[in-house]
mmCIF file of C-alpha atoms and ligand atoms in Angstrom:
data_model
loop_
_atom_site.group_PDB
_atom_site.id
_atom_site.type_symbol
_atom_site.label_atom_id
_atom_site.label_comp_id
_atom_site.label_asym_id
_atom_site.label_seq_id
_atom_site.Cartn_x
_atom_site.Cartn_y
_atom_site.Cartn_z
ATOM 1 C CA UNK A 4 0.000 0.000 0.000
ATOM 2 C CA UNK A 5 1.228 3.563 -0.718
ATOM 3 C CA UNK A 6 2.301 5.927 1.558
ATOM 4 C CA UNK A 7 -0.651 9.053 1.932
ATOM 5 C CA UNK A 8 0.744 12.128 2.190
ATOM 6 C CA UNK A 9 -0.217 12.855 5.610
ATOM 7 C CA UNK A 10 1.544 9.836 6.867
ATOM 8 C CA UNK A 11 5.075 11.080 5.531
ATOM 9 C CA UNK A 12 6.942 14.154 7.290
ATOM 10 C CA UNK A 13 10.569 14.990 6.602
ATOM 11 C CA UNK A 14 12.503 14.729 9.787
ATOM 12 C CA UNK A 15 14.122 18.776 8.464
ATOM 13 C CA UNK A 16 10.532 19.698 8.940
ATOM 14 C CA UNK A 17 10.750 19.290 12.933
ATOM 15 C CA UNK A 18 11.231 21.042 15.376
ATOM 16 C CA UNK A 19 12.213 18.973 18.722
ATOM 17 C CA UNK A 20 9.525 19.453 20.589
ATOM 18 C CA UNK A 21 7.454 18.049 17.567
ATOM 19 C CA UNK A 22 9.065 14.902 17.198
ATOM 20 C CA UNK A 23 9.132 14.458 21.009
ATOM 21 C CA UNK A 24 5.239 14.293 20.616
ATOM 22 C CA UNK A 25 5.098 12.185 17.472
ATOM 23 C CA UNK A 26 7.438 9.572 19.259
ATOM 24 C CA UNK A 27 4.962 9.695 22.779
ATOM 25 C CA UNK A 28 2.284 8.613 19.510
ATOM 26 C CA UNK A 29 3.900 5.753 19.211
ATOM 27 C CA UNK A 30 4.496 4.617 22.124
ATOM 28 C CA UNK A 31 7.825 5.477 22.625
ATOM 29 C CA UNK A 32 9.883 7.685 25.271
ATOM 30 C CA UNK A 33 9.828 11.727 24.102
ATOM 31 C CA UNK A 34 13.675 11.711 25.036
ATOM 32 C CA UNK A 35 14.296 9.346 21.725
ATOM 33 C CA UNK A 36 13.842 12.383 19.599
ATOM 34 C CA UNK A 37 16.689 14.797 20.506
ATOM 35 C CA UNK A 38 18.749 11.705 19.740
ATOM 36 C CA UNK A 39 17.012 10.836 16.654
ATOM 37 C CA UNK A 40 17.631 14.303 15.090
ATOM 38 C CA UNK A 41 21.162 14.930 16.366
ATOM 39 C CA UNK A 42 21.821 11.619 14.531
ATOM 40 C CA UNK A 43 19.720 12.866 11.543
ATOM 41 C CA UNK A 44 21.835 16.818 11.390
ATOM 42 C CA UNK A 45 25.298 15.083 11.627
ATOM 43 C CA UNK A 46 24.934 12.321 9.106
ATOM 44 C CA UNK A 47 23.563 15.015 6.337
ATOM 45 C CA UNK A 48 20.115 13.891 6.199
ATOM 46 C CA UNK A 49 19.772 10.142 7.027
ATOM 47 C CA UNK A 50 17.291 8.229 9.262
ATOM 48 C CA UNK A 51 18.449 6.494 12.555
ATOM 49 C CA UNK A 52 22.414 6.153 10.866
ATOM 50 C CA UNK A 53 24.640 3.805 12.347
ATOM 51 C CA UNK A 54 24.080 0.707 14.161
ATOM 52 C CA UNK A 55 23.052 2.488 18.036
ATOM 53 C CA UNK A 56 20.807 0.158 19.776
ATOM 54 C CA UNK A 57 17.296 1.489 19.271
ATOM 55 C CA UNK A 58 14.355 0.422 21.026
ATOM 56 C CA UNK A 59 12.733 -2.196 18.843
ATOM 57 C CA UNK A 60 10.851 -0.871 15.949
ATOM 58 C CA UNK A 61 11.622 2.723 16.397
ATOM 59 C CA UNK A 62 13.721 3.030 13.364
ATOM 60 C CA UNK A 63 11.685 1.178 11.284
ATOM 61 C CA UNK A 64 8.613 3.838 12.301
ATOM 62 C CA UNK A 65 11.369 6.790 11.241
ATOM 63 C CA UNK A 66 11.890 5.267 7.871
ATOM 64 C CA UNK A 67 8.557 5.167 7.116
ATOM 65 C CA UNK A 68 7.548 8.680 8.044
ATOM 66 C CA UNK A 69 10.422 10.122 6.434
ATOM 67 C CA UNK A 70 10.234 11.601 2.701
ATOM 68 C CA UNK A 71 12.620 14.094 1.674
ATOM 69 C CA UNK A 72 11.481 17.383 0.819
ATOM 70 C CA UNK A 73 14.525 17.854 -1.959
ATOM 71 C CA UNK A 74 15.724 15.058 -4.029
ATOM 72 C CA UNK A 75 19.210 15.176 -5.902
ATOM 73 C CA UNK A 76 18.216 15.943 -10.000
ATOM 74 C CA UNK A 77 21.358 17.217 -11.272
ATOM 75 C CA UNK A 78 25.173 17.652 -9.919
ATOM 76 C CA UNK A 79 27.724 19.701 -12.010
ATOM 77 C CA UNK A 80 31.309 19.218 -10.677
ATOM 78 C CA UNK A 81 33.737 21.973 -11.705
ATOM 79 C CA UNK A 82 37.728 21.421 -12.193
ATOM 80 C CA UNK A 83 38.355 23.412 -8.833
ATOM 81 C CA UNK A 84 35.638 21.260 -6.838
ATOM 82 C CA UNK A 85 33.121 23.225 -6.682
ATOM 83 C CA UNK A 86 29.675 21.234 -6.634
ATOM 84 C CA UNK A 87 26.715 22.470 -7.390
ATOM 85 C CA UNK A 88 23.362 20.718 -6.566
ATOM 86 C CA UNK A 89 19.941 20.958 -8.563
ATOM 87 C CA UNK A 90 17.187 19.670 -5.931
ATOM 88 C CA UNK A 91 13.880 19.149 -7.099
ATOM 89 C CA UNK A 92 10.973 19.899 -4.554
ATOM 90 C CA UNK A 93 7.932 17.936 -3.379
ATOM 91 C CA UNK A 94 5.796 20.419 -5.829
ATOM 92 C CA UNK A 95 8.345 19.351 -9.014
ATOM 93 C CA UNK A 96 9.946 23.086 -9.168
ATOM 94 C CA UNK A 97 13.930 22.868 -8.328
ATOM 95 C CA UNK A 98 16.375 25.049 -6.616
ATOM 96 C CA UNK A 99 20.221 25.002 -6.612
ATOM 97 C CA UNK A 100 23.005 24.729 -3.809
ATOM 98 C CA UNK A 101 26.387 24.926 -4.330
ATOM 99 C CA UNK A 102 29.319 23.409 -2.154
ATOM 100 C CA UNK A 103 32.264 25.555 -2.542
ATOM 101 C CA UNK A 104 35.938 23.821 -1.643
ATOM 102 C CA UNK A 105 38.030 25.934 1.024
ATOM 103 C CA UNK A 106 41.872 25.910 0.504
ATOM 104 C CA UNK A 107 42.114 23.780 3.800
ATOM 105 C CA UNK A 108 41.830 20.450 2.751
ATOM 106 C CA UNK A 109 39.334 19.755 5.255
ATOM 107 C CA UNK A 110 36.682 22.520 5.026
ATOM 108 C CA UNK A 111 34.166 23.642 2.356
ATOM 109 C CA UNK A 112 31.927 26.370 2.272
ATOM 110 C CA UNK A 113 28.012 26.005 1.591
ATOM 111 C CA UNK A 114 25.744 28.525 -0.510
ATOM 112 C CA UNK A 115 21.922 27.915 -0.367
ATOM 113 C CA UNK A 116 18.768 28.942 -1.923
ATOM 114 C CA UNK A 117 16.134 31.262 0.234
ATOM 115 C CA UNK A 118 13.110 31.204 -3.048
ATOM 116 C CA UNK A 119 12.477 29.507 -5.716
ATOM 117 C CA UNK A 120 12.892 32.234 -8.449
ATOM 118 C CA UNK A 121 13.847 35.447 -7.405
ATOM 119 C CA UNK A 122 11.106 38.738 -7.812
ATOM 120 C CA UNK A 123 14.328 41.002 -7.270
ATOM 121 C CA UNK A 124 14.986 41.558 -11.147
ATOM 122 C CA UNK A 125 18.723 42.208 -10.549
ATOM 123 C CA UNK A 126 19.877 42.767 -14.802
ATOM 124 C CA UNK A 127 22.836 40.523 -14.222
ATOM 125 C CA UNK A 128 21.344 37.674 -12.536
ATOM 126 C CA UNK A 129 20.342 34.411 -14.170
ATOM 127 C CA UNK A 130 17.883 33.482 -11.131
ATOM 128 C CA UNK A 131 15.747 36.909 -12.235
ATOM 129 C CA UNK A 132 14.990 35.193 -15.932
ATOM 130 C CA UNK A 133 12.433 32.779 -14.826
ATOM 131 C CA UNK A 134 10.683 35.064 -12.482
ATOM 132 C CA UNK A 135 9.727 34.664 -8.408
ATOM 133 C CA UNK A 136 7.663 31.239 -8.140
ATOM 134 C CA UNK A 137 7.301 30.830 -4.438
ATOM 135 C CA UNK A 138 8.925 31.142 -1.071
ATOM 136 C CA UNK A 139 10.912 28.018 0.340
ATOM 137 C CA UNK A 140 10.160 26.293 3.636
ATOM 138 C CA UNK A 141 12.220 26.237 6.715
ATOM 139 C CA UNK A 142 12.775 22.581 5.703
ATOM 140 C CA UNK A 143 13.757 22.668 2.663
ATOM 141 C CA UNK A 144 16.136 24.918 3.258
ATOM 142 C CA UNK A 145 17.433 22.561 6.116
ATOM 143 C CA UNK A 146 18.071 19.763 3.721
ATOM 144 C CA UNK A 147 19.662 21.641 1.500
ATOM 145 C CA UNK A 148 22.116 22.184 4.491
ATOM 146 C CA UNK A 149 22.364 18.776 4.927
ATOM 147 C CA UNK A 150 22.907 17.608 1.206
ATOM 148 C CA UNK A 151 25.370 20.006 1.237
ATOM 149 C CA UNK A 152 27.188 18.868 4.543
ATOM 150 C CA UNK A 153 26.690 15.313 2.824
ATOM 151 C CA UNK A 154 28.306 16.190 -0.512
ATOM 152 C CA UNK A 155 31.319 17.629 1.989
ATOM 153 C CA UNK A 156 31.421 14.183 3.932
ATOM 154 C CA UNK A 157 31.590 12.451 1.220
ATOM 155 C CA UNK A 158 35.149 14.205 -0.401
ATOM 156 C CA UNK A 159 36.395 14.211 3.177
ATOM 157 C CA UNK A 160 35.305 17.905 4.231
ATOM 158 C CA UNK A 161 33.231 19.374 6.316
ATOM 159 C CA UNK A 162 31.106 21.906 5.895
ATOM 160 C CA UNK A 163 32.088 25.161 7.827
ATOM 161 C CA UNK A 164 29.879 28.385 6.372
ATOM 162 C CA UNK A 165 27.171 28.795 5.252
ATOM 163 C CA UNK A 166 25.889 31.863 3.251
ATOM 164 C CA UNK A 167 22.032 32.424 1.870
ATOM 165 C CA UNK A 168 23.348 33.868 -1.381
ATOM 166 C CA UNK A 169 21.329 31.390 -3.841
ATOM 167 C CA UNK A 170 18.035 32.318 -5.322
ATOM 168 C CA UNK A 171 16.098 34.554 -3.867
ATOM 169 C CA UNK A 172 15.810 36.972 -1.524
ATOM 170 C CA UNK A 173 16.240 35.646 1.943
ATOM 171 C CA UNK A 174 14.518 38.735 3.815
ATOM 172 C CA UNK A 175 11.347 38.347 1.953
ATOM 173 C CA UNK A 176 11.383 34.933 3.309
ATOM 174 C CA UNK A 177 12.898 36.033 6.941
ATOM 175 C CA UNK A 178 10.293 33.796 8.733
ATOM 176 C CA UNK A 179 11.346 30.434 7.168
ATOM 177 C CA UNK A 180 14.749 32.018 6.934
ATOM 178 C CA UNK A 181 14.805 32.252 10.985
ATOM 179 C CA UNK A 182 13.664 28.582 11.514
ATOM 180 C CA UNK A 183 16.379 27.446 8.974
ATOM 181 C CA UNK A 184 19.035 29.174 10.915
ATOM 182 C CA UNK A 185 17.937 28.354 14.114
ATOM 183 C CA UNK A 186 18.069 24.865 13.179
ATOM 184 C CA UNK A 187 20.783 24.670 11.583
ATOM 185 C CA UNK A 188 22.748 26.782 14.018
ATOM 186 C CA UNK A 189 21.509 24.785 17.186
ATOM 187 C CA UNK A 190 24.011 22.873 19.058
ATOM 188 C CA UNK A 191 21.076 20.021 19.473
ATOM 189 C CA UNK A 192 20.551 19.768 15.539
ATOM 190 C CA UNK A 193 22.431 21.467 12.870
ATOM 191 C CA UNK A 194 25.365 22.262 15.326
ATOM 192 C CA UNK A 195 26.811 25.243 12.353
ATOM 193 C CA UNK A 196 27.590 28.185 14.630
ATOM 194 C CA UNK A 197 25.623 31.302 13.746
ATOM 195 C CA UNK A 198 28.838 33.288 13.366
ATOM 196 C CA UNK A 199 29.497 30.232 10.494
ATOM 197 C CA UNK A 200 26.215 31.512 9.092
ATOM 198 C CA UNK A 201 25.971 34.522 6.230
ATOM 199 C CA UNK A 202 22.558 36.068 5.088
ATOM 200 C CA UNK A 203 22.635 38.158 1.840
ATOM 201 C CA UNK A 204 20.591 40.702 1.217
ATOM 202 C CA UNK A 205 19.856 43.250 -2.608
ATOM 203 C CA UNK A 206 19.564 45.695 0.373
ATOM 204 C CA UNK A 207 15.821 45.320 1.614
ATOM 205 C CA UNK A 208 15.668 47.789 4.995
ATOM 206 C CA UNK A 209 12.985 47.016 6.492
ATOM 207 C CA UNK A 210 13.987 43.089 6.126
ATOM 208 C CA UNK A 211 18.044 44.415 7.735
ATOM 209 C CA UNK A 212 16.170 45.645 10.994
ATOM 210 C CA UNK A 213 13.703 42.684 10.828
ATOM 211 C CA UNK A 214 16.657 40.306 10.988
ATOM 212 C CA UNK A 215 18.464 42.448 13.502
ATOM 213 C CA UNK A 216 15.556 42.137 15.752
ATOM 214 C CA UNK A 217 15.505 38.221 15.165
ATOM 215 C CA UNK A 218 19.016 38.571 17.335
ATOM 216 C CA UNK A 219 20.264 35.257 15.176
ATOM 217 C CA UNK A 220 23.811 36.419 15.474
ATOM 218 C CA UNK A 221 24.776 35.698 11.755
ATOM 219 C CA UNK A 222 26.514 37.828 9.397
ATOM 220 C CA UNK A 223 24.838 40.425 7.083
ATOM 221 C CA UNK A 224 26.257 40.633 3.397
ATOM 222 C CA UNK A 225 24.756 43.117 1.236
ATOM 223 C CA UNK A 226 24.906 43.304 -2.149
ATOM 224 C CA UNK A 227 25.452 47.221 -2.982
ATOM 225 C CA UNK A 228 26.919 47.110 -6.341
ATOM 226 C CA UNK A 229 27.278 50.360 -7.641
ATOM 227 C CA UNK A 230 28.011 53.613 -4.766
ATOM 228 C CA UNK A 231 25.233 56.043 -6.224
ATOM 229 C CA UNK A 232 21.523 55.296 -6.628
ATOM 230 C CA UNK A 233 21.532 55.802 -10.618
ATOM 231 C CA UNK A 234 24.011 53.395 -11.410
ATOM 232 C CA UNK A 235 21.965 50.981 -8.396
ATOM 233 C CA UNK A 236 18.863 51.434 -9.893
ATOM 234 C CA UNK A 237 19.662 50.653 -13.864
ATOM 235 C CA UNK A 238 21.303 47.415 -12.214
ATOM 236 C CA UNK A 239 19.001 46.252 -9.136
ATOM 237 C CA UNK A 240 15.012 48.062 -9.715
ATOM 238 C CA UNK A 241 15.423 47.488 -5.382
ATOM 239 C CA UNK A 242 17.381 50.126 -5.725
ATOM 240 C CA UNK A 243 14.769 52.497 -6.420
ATOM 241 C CA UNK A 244 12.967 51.786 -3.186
ATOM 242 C CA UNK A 245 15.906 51.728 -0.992
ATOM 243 C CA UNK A 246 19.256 54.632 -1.703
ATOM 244 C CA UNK A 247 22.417 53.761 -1.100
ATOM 245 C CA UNK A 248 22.647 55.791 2.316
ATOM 246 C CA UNK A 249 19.446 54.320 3.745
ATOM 247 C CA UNK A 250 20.858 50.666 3.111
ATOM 248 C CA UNK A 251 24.529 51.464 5.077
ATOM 249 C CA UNK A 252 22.547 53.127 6.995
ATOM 250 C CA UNK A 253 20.192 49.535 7.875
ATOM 251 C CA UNK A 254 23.706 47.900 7.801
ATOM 252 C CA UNK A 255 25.330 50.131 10.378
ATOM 253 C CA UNK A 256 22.297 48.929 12.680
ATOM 254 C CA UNK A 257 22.901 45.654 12.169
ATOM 255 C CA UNK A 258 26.424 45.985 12.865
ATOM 256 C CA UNK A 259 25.904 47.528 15.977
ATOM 257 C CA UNK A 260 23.402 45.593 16.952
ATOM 258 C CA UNK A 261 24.855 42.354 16.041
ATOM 259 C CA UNK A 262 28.464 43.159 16.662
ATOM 260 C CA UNK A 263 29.433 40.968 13.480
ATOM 261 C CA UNK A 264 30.936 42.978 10.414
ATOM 262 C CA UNK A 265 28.618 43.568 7.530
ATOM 263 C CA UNK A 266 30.298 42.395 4.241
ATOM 264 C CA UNK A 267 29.555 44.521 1.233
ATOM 265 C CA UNK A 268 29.210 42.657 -1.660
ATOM 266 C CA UNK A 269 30.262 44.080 -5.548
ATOM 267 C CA UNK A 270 30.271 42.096 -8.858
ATOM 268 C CA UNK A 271 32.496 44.663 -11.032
ATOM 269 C CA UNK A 272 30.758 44.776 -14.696
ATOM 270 C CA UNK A 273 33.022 46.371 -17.067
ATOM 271 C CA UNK A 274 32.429 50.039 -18.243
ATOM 272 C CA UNK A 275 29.393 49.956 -15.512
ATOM 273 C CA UNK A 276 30.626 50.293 -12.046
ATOM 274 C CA UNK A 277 34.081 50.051 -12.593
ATOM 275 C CA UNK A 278 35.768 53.032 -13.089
ATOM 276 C CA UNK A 279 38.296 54.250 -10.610
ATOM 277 C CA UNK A 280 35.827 56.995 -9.959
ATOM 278 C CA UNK A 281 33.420 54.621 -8.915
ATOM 279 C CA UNK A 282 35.437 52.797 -6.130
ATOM 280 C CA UNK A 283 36.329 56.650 -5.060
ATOM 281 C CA UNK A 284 32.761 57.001 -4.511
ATOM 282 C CA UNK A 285 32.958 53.370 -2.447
ATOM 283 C CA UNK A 286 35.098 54.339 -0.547
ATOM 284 C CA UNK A 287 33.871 57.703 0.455
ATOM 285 C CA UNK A 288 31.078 55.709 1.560
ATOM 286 C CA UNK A 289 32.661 53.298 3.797
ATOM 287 C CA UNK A 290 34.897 55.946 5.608
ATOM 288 C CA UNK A 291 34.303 55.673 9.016
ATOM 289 C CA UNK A 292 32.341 52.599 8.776
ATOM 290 C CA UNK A 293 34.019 48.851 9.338
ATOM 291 C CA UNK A 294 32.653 47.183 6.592
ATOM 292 C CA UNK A 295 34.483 44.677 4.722
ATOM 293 C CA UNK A 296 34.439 45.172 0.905
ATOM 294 C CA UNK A 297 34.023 41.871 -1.675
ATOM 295 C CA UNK A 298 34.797 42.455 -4.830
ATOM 296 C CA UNK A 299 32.993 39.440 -7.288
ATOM 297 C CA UNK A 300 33.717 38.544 -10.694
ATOM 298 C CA UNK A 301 31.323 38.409 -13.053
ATOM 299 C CA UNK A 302 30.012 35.249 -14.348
ATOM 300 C CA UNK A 303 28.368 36.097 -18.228
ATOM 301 C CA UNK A 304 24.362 35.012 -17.939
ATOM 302 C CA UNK A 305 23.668 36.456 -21.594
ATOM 303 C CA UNK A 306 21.115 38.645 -22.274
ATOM 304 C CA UNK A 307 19.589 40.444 -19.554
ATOM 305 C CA UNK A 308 16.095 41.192 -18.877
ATOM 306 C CA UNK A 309 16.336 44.621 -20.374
ATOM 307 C CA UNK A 310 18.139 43.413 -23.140
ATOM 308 C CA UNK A 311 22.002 44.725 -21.968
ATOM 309 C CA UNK A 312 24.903 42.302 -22.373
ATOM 310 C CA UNK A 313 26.946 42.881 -18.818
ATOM 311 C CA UNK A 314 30.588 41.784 -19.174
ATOM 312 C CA UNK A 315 33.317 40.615 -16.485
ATOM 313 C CA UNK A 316 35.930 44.062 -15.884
ATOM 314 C CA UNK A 317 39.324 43.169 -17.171
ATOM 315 C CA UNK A 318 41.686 42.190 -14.970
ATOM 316 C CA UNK A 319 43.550 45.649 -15.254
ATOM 317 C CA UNK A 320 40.138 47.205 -14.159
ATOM 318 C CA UNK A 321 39.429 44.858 -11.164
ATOM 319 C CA UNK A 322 43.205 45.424 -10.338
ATOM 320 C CA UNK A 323 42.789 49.651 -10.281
ATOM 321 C CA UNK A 324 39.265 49.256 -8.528
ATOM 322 C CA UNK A 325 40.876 47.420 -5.905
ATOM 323 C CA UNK A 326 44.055 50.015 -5.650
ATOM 324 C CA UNK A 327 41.787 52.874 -5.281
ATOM 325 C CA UNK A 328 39.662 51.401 -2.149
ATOM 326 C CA UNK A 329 43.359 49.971 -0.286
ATOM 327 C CA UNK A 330 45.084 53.359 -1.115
ATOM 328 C CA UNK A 331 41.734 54.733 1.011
ATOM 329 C CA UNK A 332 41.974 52.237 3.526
ATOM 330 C CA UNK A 333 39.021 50.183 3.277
ATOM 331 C CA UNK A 334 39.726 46.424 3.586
ATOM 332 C CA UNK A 335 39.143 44.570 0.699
ATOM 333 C CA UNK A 336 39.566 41.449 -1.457
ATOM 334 C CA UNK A 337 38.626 39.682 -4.495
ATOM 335 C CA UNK A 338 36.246 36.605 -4.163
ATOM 336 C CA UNK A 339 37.824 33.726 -5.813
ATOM 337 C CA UNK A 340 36.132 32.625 -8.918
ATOM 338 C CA UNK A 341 34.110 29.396 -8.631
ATOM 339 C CA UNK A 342 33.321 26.825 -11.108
ATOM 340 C CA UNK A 343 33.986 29.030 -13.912
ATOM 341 C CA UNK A 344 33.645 25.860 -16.269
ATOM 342 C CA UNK A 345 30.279 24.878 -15.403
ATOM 343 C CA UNK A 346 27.099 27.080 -14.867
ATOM 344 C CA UNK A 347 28.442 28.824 -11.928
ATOM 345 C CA UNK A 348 25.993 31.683 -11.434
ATOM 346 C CA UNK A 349 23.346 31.222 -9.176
ATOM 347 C CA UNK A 350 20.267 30.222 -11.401
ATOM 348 C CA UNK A 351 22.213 28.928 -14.489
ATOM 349 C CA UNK A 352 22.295 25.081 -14.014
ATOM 350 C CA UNK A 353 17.979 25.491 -13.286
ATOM 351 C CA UNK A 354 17.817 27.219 -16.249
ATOM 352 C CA UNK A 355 19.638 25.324 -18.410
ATOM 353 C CA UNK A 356 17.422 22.275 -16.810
ATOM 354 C CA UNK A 357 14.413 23.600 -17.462
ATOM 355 C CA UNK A 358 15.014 24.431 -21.273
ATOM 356 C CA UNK A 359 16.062 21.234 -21.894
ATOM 357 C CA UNK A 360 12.868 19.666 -20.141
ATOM 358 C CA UNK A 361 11.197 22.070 -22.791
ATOM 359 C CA UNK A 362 13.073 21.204 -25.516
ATOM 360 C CA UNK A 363 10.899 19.292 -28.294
HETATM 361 S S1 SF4 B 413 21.049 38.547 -7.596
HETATM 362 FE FE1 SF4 B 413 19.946 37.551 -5.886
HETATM 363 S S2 SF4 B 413 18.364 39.074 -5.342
HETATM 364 FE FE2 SF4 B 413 19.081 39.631 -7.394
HETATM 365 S S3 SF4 B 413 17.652 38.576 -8.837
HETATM 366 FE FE3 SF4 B 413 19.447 37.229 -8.503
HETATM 367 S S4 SF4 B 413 18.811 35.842 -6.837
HETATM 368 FE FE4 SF4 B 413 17.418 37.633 -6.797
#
C-alpha cells in the first residue's frame, strides 16, 4: 500500500519538541527524539544512521515517516571542486546549492537557496529570468544544508559556512529564513555556529532591521553594487525603493546591533561600475564605517532582462578598482572565482534544466 501524504513528514521539517510528541504517539519515550535528530543533522540527512541500539521498531517507524522534501536531479562538478546541486521539490519546481571547496583540505563552504525564483529583477542575474515562483520552507532549506554537509562528507570535508546567497531573496522569506538558521545553528541539531552563518541581502531595509531584531547572530552581506543610486537602480530596480545611504545606513544597525561585520558585496561589470571613480565614490562611503568590501567577478548570464549584455571588468580594471579602495583604507579582497567551467551563477544550471525539459 502507498504511503498518503499525511503519513510522511521529513525529519528537516521538525522542530524537537514536535518529534518528542510524534514519538509519545507511538508509544515510545519523548527523550528518543533529541537523539534521533542529532543523529539525523550530523549524518547530512539520514534516518536512525549507524548501528546504536534502538528500542525495537523505532527506526523502522522513522523510515517510514520520512520523505525528503529535496531530491538530488542534477550535480555539475567543476575542475576546482566546486559542486553544485539541482534539488527538485515535493511540488516538481527545483532550486540550486552549491558546495564551494576551502583551501584547507578539510573545510568547504556552503551557498543555499532562500526562493524559488527570485522577484528582485537584478539585470545581471540568471535566477531573475524565470521570475519569483514561491517562497521556500524552513525545511527545505534545512536539507539543502544537509545535502550540502553530505556532498562535503563524502570528499572528506566538512562543511564550515554557510551563506544564503542562492536564489532569492532571503529577507522576503525572513520567517522560514529564521527557523532554517535556528536549526541549523543549534548545538542540538544542525550544530553550524551562527557566526558560520551569512545572510545576503539586494539591500531590503525594512527586512536588515527585521533580521536584527531576530538577534540570530549571523553575518549580514549586502549586495550594494554600484556607490550612487543611478548606477543601483539601472542594475538592481530594489534600488529604487531603498538609496544607497538608507541601506549602510540599515547595515550600520545591524552591525551595531549584532556586533558581526557587515560584508559589502560588488560584482564589477566592465564600463558599468568600474571606473576608478566609482570605487572613489565606495570608498567615500565606507569611511568611518568597518565594513568589509568583496569584490565578485562576473560570471556572463547572456542577455539580460532589459536586453544589456553585462561583461566581467578586465583584470587591469578589477586590479585599479581594488588600488583605489586599499590606497583609502578600506579592507578589501577579491572573491575567488568558482566553477567558472560549469554554470556557476546562481540560477544557471535550473535554467539550463528547465530548457532542456522544454526542448521538443
Ligand atoms: S542577484 Fe539575488 S536578489 Fe538579485 S535577482 Fe538574482 S537571486 Fe534575486
Amino acid at each position: 500500500m502507498s504511503r498518503g501524504a499525511t503519513d510522511v513528514r521529513s525529519l528537516a521539517s521538525f522542530a524537537p519538541d514536535e518529534l518528542a510528541a510524534q514519538l509519545a504517539d507511538w508509544g515510545f519515550k519523548p527523550g528518543h527524539a533529541a537523539r534521533v535528530l542529532r543523529g539525523f543533522y550530523a549524518s547530512g540527512g539520514q534516518v536512525a544512521p549507524g548501528q546504536a541500539p534502538w528500542p525495537a521498531g523505532l527506526a523502522a517507524k522513522l523510515r517510514a515517516l520520512h520523505a525528503p522534501l529535496a531530491t538530488l536531479a542534477a550535480r555539475q562538478v567543476a575542475e576546482d571542486l566546486t559542486t553544485k546541486l539541482l534539488l527538485r521539490l515535493g511540488d516538481g519546481r527545483t532550486v540550486e546549492s552549491v558546495l564551494m571547496p576551502d583551501y584547507r583540505p578539510d573545510r568547504a563552504a556552503g551557498c543555499v537557496s532562500s526562493q524559488v525564483g527570485c522577484a528582485m529583477g537584478c539585470d545581471f542575474c540568471a535566477t531573475t529570468k524565470t521570475g519569483f515562483e514561491r517562497n521556500l520552507t524552513a525545511g527545505e532549506m534545512v536539507e539543502q544544508f544537509l545535502a550540502l554537509r553530505a556532498e562535503a562528507g563524502a570528499v572528506g570535508r566538512r562543511l564550515q559556512t554557510l551563506v544564503f546567497m542562492g536564489m532569492g531573496e532571503p529577507l522576503l522569506n525572513l520567517d522560514a529564513v529564521v527557523v532554517a538558521v535556528e536549526r541549523m545553528a543549534s548545538n542540538a541539531l544542525g550544530a553550524l555556529g551562527s557566526r558560520q552563518i551569512t545572510v545576503s541581502t539586494v539591500g531590503i531595509v525594512p527586512g536588515i532591521d527585521a533580521l536584527a531584531a531576530a538577534r540570530l547572530g549571523v553575518h549580514l552581506a549586502v549586495s550594494l553594487h554600484a556607490p550612487d543610486d543611478a548606477t543601483r537602480a539601472q542594475l538592481l530596480p530594489m534600488g529604487r525603493r531603498f538609496g544607497v545611504g538608507e541601506i549602510l545606513a540599515a547595515a550600520d544597525r545591524y552591525q551595531a546591533s549584532s556586533g558581526r561585520p557587515v560584508t559589502i558585496q560588488y560584482c564589477l561589470l566592465r564600463e558599468v561600475n568600474d571606473s576608478p571613480a566609482q570605487a572613489r565614490q565606495l570608498a567615500d562611503l565606507l569611511r568611518g564605517r568597518t565594513m568589509h568590501v568583496n569584490l565578485l567577478r562576473y560570471n556572463p548570464t547572456g542577455l539580460s532582462l532589459r536586453g544589456a549584455t553585462y561583461a566581467a571588468s578586465s583584470d587591469a580594471a578589477a586590479g585599479a578598482f581594488l588600488a583605489e579602495l586599499r590606497a583609502r583604507r578600506v579592507v578589501a579582497h577579491f572573491r575567488r572565482p568558482r566553477g567558472r567551467d560549469i554554470d556557476a551563477a546562481c540560477g544557471q544550471l535550473r535554467r539550463r534544466a528547465a530548457l532542456a525539459a522544454a526542448a521538443p
